[in-house]
Short mmCIF file of N, CA and C in Angstrom, two decimals:
data_model
loop_
_atom_site.label_atom_id
_atom_site.label_comp_id
_atom_site.label_asym_id
_atom_site.label_seq_id
_atom_site.Cartn_x
_atom_site.Cartn_y
_atom_site.Cartn_z
N MET P 15 -14.98 -72.24 128.71
CA MET P 15 -15.24 -71.00 127.75
C MET P 15 -13.65 -70.85 127.59
N LYS P 16 -13.30 -70.76 126.24
CA LYS P 16 -12.18 -70.14 125.90
C LYS P 16 -11.92 -68.54 125.84
N LYS P 17 -10.45 -68.29 125.94
CA LYS P 17 -10.32 -67.02 126.31
C LYS P 17 -10.97 -65.99 124.97
N ASN P 18 -10.59 -66.39 123.74
CA ASN P 18 -11.25 -65.90 122.49
C ASN P 18 -12.97 -65.62 122.62
N GLU P 19 -13.69 -66.49 123.41
CA GLU P 19 -15.01 -66.34 123.48
C GLU P 19 -15.07 -65.40 124.58
N ILE P 20 -14.67 -65.05 125.70
CA ILE P 20 -14.44 -64.50 126.73
C ILE P 20 -14.23 -62.99 126.24
N ILE P 21 -12.95 -62.66 125.31
CA ILE P 21 -13.19 -61.35 124.61
C ILE P 21 -13.80 -61.02 123.97
N LYS P 22 -14.79 -61.76 123.22
CA LYS P 22 -15.88 -61.72 122.07
C LYS P 22 -16.82 -61.20 123.00
N LEU P 23 -17.40 -61.71 124.31
CA LEU P 23 -18.52 -61.31 124.99
C LEU P 23 -18.41 -60.13 125.62
N ILE P 24 -16.85 -59.84 126.43
CA ILE P 24 -16.57 -58.44 126.90
C ILE P 24 -16.89 -57.28 125.81
N SER P 25 -16.45 -57.63 124.71
CA SER P 25 -16.25 -56.61 123.79
C SER P 25 -17.90 -56.24 123.29
N LYS P 26 -18.52 -57.37 123.29
CA LYS P 26 -20.10 -57.09 122.64
C LYS P 26 -20.87 -56.50 123.83
N ARG P 27 -20.59 -56.55 125.07
CA ARG P 27 -21.32 -56.07 126.08
C ARG P 27 -20.87 -54.74 126.45
N LEU P 28 -19.69 -54.46 126.56
CA LEU P 28 -19.23 -52.99 126.49
C LEU P 28 -19.07 -51.97 125.51
N ASP P 29 -19.22 -52.88 124.14
CA ASP P 29 -18.88 -52.36 122.92
C ASP P 29 -17.82 -51.55 123.20
N ILE P 30 -16.77 -52.24 123.25
CA ILE P 30 -15.62 -52.00 122.94
C ILE P 30 -14.54 -53.00 121.95
N GLN P 31 -13.72 -52.31 120.95
CA GLN P 31 -13.11 -53.28 120.24
C GLN P 31 -12.15 -54.49 120.58
N LYS P 32 -12.35 -55.36 120.05
CA LYS P 32 -11.89 -56.82 120.63
C LYS P 32 -10.23 -56.31 120.77
N ASN P 33 -9.71 -55.82 120.00
CA ASN P 33 -8.24 -55.89 120.40
C ASN P 33 -7.73 -55.20 121.71
N THR P 34 -8.90 -53.82 122.06
CA THR P 34 -8.39 -53.44 123.00
C THR P 34 -8.64 -54.45 124.27
N VAL P 35 -9.88 -55.24 124.38
CA VAL P 35 -10.35 -56.06 125.15
C VAL P 35 -9.22 -57.14 125.51
N GLU P 36 -8.51 -57.43 124.42
CA GLU P 36 -7.34 -58.68 124.41
C GLU P 36 -6.53 -57.84 125.03
N ASP P 37 -5.74 -56.67 124.71
CA ASP P 37 -4.76 -56.07 125.53
C ASP P 37 -5.18 -56.15 126.81
N VAL P 38 -6.38 -55.47 127.60
CA VAL P 38 -6.65 -55.68 129.19
C VAL P 38 -6.70 -56.80 129.32
N LEU P 39 -7.03 -58.00 128.99
CA LEU P 39 -7.20 -59.02 129.50
C LEU P 39 -5.71 -59.68 129.44
N GLU P 40 -4.87 -59.46 128.62
CA GLU P 40 -3.46 -59.85 128.57
C GLU P 40 -2.66 -59.43 129.69
N THR P 41 -3.03 -57.89 129.84
CA THR P 41 -2.28 -56.96 130.85
C THR P 41 -2.51 -57.72 132.65
N PHE P 42 -4.15 -58.19 132.47
CA PHE P 42 -4.60 -58.43 133.70
C PHE P 42 -3.84 -59.87 134.33
N LEU P 43 -3.62 -60.82 132.88
CA LEU P 43 -3.23 -62.00 133.29
C LEU P 43 -2.00 -61.82 133.55
N ASP P 44 -1.19 -60.96 133.09
CA ASP P 44 0.55 -60.82 133.25
C ASP P 44 0.58 -60.39 134.54
N ILE P 45 -0.30 -59.43 135.07
CA ILE P 45 -0.18 -58.67 136.60
C ILE P 45 -0.43 -60.02 137.53
N ALA P 46 -1.41 -60.63 137.44
CA ALA P 46 -1.85 -61.68 138.23
C ALA P 46 -0.91 -63.04 138.38
N ARG P 47 -0.29 -63.29 136.98
CA ARG P 47 0.95 -64.20 137.20
C ARG P 47 1.97 -63.56 138.18
N GLN P 48 2.43 -62.15 137.69
CA GLN P 48 3.51 -61.70 138.45
C GLN P 48 3.34 -61.62 140.03
N GLU P 49 1.90 -61.31 140.35
CA GLU P 49 1.75 -61.29 141.87
C GLU P 49 1.63 -62.47 142.40
N LEU P 50 1.42 -63.81 141.97
CA LEU P 50 1.34 -65.14 142.15
C LEU P 50 2.90 -65.34 142.82
N GLU P 51 3.57 -65.21 141.52
CA GLU P 51 4.83 -65.56 141.46
C GLU P 51 5.55 -64.69 142.96
N ASN P 52 5.06 -63.73 143.55
CA ASN P 52 5.71 -63.00 144.01
C ASN P 52 4.82 -63.30 145.55
N GLY P 53 4.30 -64.56 145.60
CA GLY P 53 3.27 -65.07 146.70
C GLY P 53 2.11 -64.27 146.97
N GLY P 54 1.72 -63.43 146.35
CA GLY P 54 0.45 -62.44 146.81
C GLY P 54 -0.86 -63.46 146.48
N GLU P 55 -2.01 -62.55 146.40
CA GLU P 55 -3.22 -63.07 145.94
C GLU P 55 -3.75 -62.28 145.31
N ILE P 56 -4.71 -63.09 144.47
CA ILE P 56 -5.60 -62.13 143.12
C ILE P 56 -6.94 -62.31 143.61
N PRO P 57 -7.71 -61.20 144.18
CA PRO P 57 -9.21 -61.29 144.44
C PRO P 57 -9.83 -61.05 143.28
N ILE P 58 -10.98 -61.68 142.95
CA ILE P 58 -11.66 -61.29 141.87
C ILE P 58 -13.46 -61.29 142.24
N PRO P 59 -13.66 -60.04 143.02
CA PRO P 59 -15.06 -60.15 143.15
C PRO P 59 -16.12 -60.44 142.14
N PRO P 60 -17.14 -61.10 142.44
CA PRO P 60 -17.52 -61.56 143.41
C PRO P 60 -17.27 -63.14 143.58
N LEU P 61 -16.34 -63.69 142.68
CA LEU P 61 -15.95 -64.99 142.46
C LEU P 61 -15.61 -65.63 143.58
N GLY P 62 -14.41 -64.83 143.84
CA GLY P 62 -13.45 -65.73 144.77
C GLY P 62 -11.80 -64.90 144.58
N ARG P 63 -10.94 -65.89 145.12
CA ARG P 63 -9.41 -65.37 145.15
C ARG P 63 -8.74 -66.30 144.83
N PHE P 64 -7.46 -66.02 144.26
CA PHE P 64 -6.48 -67.07 143.65
C PHE P 64 -5.35 -66.57 144.76
N LYS P 65 -4.80 -67.83 145.01
CA LYS P 65 -3.71 -67.20 146.10
C LYS P 65 -2.71 -68.64 145.99
N VAL P 66 -1.55 -68.28 146.42
CA VAL P 66 -0.49 -69.62 146.62
C VAL P 66 -0.35 -70.02 147.82
N GLN P 67 -0.49 -71.60 147.75
CA GLN P 67 -0.51 -72.30 149.04
C GLN P 67 0.49 -72.96 148.77
N LYS P 68 1.40 -73.00 150.02
CA LYS P 68 2.89 -73.63 150.19
C LYS P 68 2.63 -74.82 150.76
N TYR P 69 3.55 -75.72 150.59
CA TYR P 69 3.15 -77.11 150.76
C TYR P 69 4.65 -77.47 151.34
N LYS P 70 5.02 -77.97 152.63
CA LYS P 70 6.11 -78.47 153.09
C LYS P 70 6.60 -79.67 152.50
N GLU P 71 8.09 -80.06 152.42
CA GLU P 71 8.61 -81.41 152.43
C GLU P 71 7.84 -82.39 153.21
N ARG P 72 7.72 -83.53 152.72
CA ARG P 72 7.15 -84.68 153.49
C ARG P 72 7.53 -85.90 153.11
N ASN P 73 7.63 -87.04 154.05
CA ASN P 73 7.69 -88.13 154.03
C ASN P 73 6.77 -88.99 153.43
N SER P 74 6.52 -89.83 152.32
CA SER P 74 5.38 -90.53 152.06
C SER P 74 5.88 -92.02 151.39
N ARG P 75 5.16 -93.05 150.99
CA ARG P 75 5.64 -94.23 150.49
C ARG P 75 5.00 -94.15 149.12
N ASN P 76 5.99 -95.04 148.30
CA ASN P 76 5.31 -95.32 146.96
C ASN P 76 4.29 -96.50 146.72
N PRO P 77 3.23 -96.02 146.83
CA PRO P 77 2.12 -97.05 146.98
C PRO P 77 2.24 -98.29 146.01
N LYS P 78 3.22 -98.55 144.80
CA LYS P 78 3.51 -99.47 144.12
C LYS P 78 4.53 -100.64 145.12
N THR P 79 5.56 -99.81 145.82
CA THR P 79 6.44 -100.57 146.04
C THR P 79 6.63 -100.77 147.81
N GLY P 80 5.99 -99.57 147.91
CA GLY P 80 5.87 -99.51 149.45
C GLY P 80 7.23 -98.77 150.46
N GLU P 81 8.35 -98.49 149.25
CA GLU P 81 9.50 -97.96 149.69
C GLU P 81 9.21 -96.36 150.12
N ALA P 82 9.90 -96.12 151.20
CA ALA P 82 9.83 -94.68 151.74
C ALA P 82 10.45 -93.65 150.98
N ILE P 83 9.85 -92.61 150.19
CA ILE P 83 10.22 -91.55 149.71
C ILE P 83 10.11 -90.18 150.70
N THR P 84 10.69 -89.28 149.96
CA THR P 84 10.46 -87.91 150.32
C THR P 84 9.94 -86.86 149.28
N VAL P 85 8.64 -86.49 149.51
CA VAL P 85 8.24 -85.41 148.66
C VAL P 85 8.70 -84.08 148.62
N PRO P 86 9.29 -83.42 147.79
CA PRO P 86 9.69 -82.15 148.14
C PRO P 86 8.65 -81.11 148.46
N ALA P 87 9.03 -80.07 148.73
CA ALA P 87 8.00 -78.83 149.14
C ALA P 87 7.74 -78.20 147.79
N LYS P 88 6.51 -77.50 147.53
CA LYS P 88 6.17 -77.23 146.12
C LYS P 88 5.00 -75.94 146.75
N ASN P 89 4.97 -74.85 145.95
CA ASN P 89 3.90 -73.94 145.71
C ASN P 89 2.92 -74.30 144.97
N LYS P 90 1.62 -74.32 145.01
CA LYS P 90 0.49 -74.53 144.10
C LYS P 90 -0.48 -73.29 144.39
N VAL P 91 -1.09 -72.97 143.04
CA VAL P 91 -1.94 -72.02 143.00
C VAL P 91 -3.19 -72.50 143.32
N VAL P 92 -4.07 -71.94 144.09
CA VAL P 92 -5.60 -72.41 144.44
C VAL P 92 -6.47 -71.43 144.66
N PHE P 93 -7.81 -71.78 144.11
CA PHE P 93 -8.86 -70.71 143.95
C PHE P 93 -9.68 -71.13 145.41
N LYS P 94 -9.97 -70.07 146.14
CA LYS P 94 -10.57 -70.05 147.06
C LYS P 94 -12.16 -69.06 146.63
N GLN P 95 -13.21 -70.28 146.42
CA GLN P 95 -14.59 -69.60 145.94
C GLN P 95 -15.11 -68.96 146.79
N SER P 96 -15.68 -68.14 146.60
CA SER P 96 -16.64 -66.74 147.81
C SER P 96 -17.93 -67.46 148.00
N LYS P 97 -18.67 -67.12 148.96
CA LYS P 97 -20.02 -67.46 149.66
C LYS P 97 -21.03 -67.32 147.91
N PHE P 98 -20.96 -66.20 147.68
CA PHE P 98 -21.85 -65.97 146.41
C PHE P 98 -21.96 -66.92 145.62
N LEU P 99 -20.30 -67.22 144.93
CA LEU P 99 -20.49 -68.17 143.74
C LEU P 99 -20.72 -69.55 144.37
N LYS P 100 -20.28 -70.07 145.55
CA LYS P 100 -20.83 -71.37 146.07
C LYS P 100 -22.35 -71.59 146.17
N GLU P 101 -23.09 -70.58 146.59
CA GLU P 101 -24.37 -70.65 146.70
C GLU P 101 -24.88 -70.43 145.00
N SER P 102 -24.39 -69.67 144.17
CA SER P 102 -24.99 -69.37 142.73
C SER P 102 -24.96 -70.82 142.03
N VAL P 103 -23.61 -71.44 142.01
CA VAL P 103 -23.36 -72.65 141.26
C VAL P 103 -24.46 -73.67 142.04
N ALA P 104 -24.63 -73.80 143.11
CA ALA P 104 -25.60 -74.78 144.09
C ALA P 104 -27.16 -74.68 143.68
N GLY P 105 -27.17 -73.63 142.97
CA GLY P 105 -28.52 -73.36 142.49
C GLY P 105 -29.48 -72.60 143.94
N LEU P 106 -28.63 -72.21 145.00
CA LEU P 106 -29.45 -71.69 146.04
C LEU P 106 -29.70 -70.13 145.79
N PRO P 107 -30.49 -69.31 146.16
CA PRO P 107 -30.50 -67.88 146.29
C PRO P 107 -29.53 -67.30 146.72
N PRO P 108 -28.72 -66.64 146.22
CA PRO P 108 -27.34 -65.99 146.89
C PRO P 108 -27.61 -65.01 147.92
N THR P 109 -26.92 -65.01 149.22
CA THR P 109 -27.25 -64.07 150.42
C THR P 109 -26.37 -62.83 150.03
N THR P 110 -25.69 -62.62 149.22
CA THR P 110 -24.98 -61.42 148.69
C THR P 110 -24.97 -61.41 147.29
N MET P 111 -25.80 -60.59 147.02
CA MET P 111 -25.77 -60.24 145.39
C MET P 111 -24.69 -59.31 145.14
N THR P 112 -24.00 -59.33 144.09
CA THR P 112 -23.15 -58.07 143.54
C THR P 112 -23.56 -57.85 141.95
N GLY P 113 -24.29 -56.76 141.82
CA GLY P 113 -24.62 -56.40 140.56
C GLY P 113 -23.39 -55.97 139.77
N ILE P 114 -23.35 -55.47 138.26
CA ILE P 114 -22.48 -54.74 137.94
C ILE P 114 -23.10 -54.00 136.65
N ASP P 115 -23.23 -52.60 137.18
CA ASP P 115 -23.47 -51.63 135.91
C ASP P 115 -22.52 -51.73 134.82
N LEU P 116 -23.30 -52.22 133.89
CA LEU P 116 -22.66 -51.99 132.47
C LEU P 116 -22.11 -50.69 131.98
N GLN P 117 -23.39 -49.79 132.10
CA GLN P 117 -23.17 -48.64 131.48
C GLN P 117 -22.12 -47.72 132.11
N ALA P 118 -22.12 -47.94 133.62
CA ALA P 118 -21.03 -47.26 134.49
C ALA P 118 -19.60 -47.96 134.07
N ALA P 119 -19.80 -49.04 133.82
CA ALA P 119 -18.14 -49.78 133.40
C ALA P 119 -17.89 -49.53 132.35
N ARG P 120 -18.76 -49.13 131.23
CA ARG P 120 -18.38 -48.81 129.87
C ARG P 120 -17.82 -47.32 129.78
N LYS P 121 -18.63 -46.54 130.73
CA LYS P 121 -17.92 -45.00 130.65
C LYS P 121 -16.58 -45.12 131.59
N LYS P 122 -16.46 -45.64 132.34
CA LYS P 122 -15.24 -45.64 133.36
C LYS P 122 -14.21 -46.27 132.49
N ILE P 123 -13.99 -47.32 131.44
CA ILE P 123 -13.18 -47.82 130.57
C ILE P 123 -13.01 -46.97 129.67
N SER P 124 -14.02 -46.38 129.04
CA SER P 124 -13.93 -45.13 128.13
C SER P 124 -12.95 -44.10 128.36
N GLY P 125 -13.36 -44.01 129.55
CA GLY P 125 -12.44 -42.66 130.25
C GLY P 125 -11.15 -42.95 130.20
N GLN P 126 -10.89 -44.16 130.77
CA GLN P 126 -9.40 -44.63 130.96
C GLN P 126 -8.35 -44.69 129.80
N LEU P 127 -9.40 -45.41 128.60
CA LEU P 127 -8.35 -45.69 127.56
C LEU P 127 -8.57 -44.34 126.72
N SER P 128 -9.19 -43.37 126.87
CA SER P 128 -8.97 -42.15 126.40
C SER P 128 -7.68 -41.54 126.88
N LEU P 129 -7.38 -41.71 128.11
CA LEU P 129 -6.26 -41.11 128.79
C LEU P 129 -4.83 -42.01 128.46
N LEU P 130 -4.79 -42.84 127.64
CA LEU P 130 -3.83 -43.34 127.03
C LEU P 130 -3.35 -43.21 125.82
N ASP P 131 -4.33 -42.45 124.97
CA ASP P 131 -3.77 -41.99 123.75
C ASP P 131 -2.88 -40.64 123.87
#
């Protein structure tokens, strides 16, 4: 699914203008990027969480030549799925259901957006 499709779906489900949804999504992505750059993690209930995994420098071999090489230390962003997502994707009945009340979310978002005006 592409970003524009996500924006369109959120806009339709919550009855909010697309440009507002796009601004919120862009802000979220910017905050998430900054948090991960600082070594933090981003929980996205009930799906899982993004975090930075640090890998130490290590010795290895070039598989083609057999030459010993040093692989430098690096950081990678990893996603740890929740039990709910794992069971849901596997087609199992989830043991922990998390429902989202769209009407409550719409009211909460509308109230917060009006504060920005």
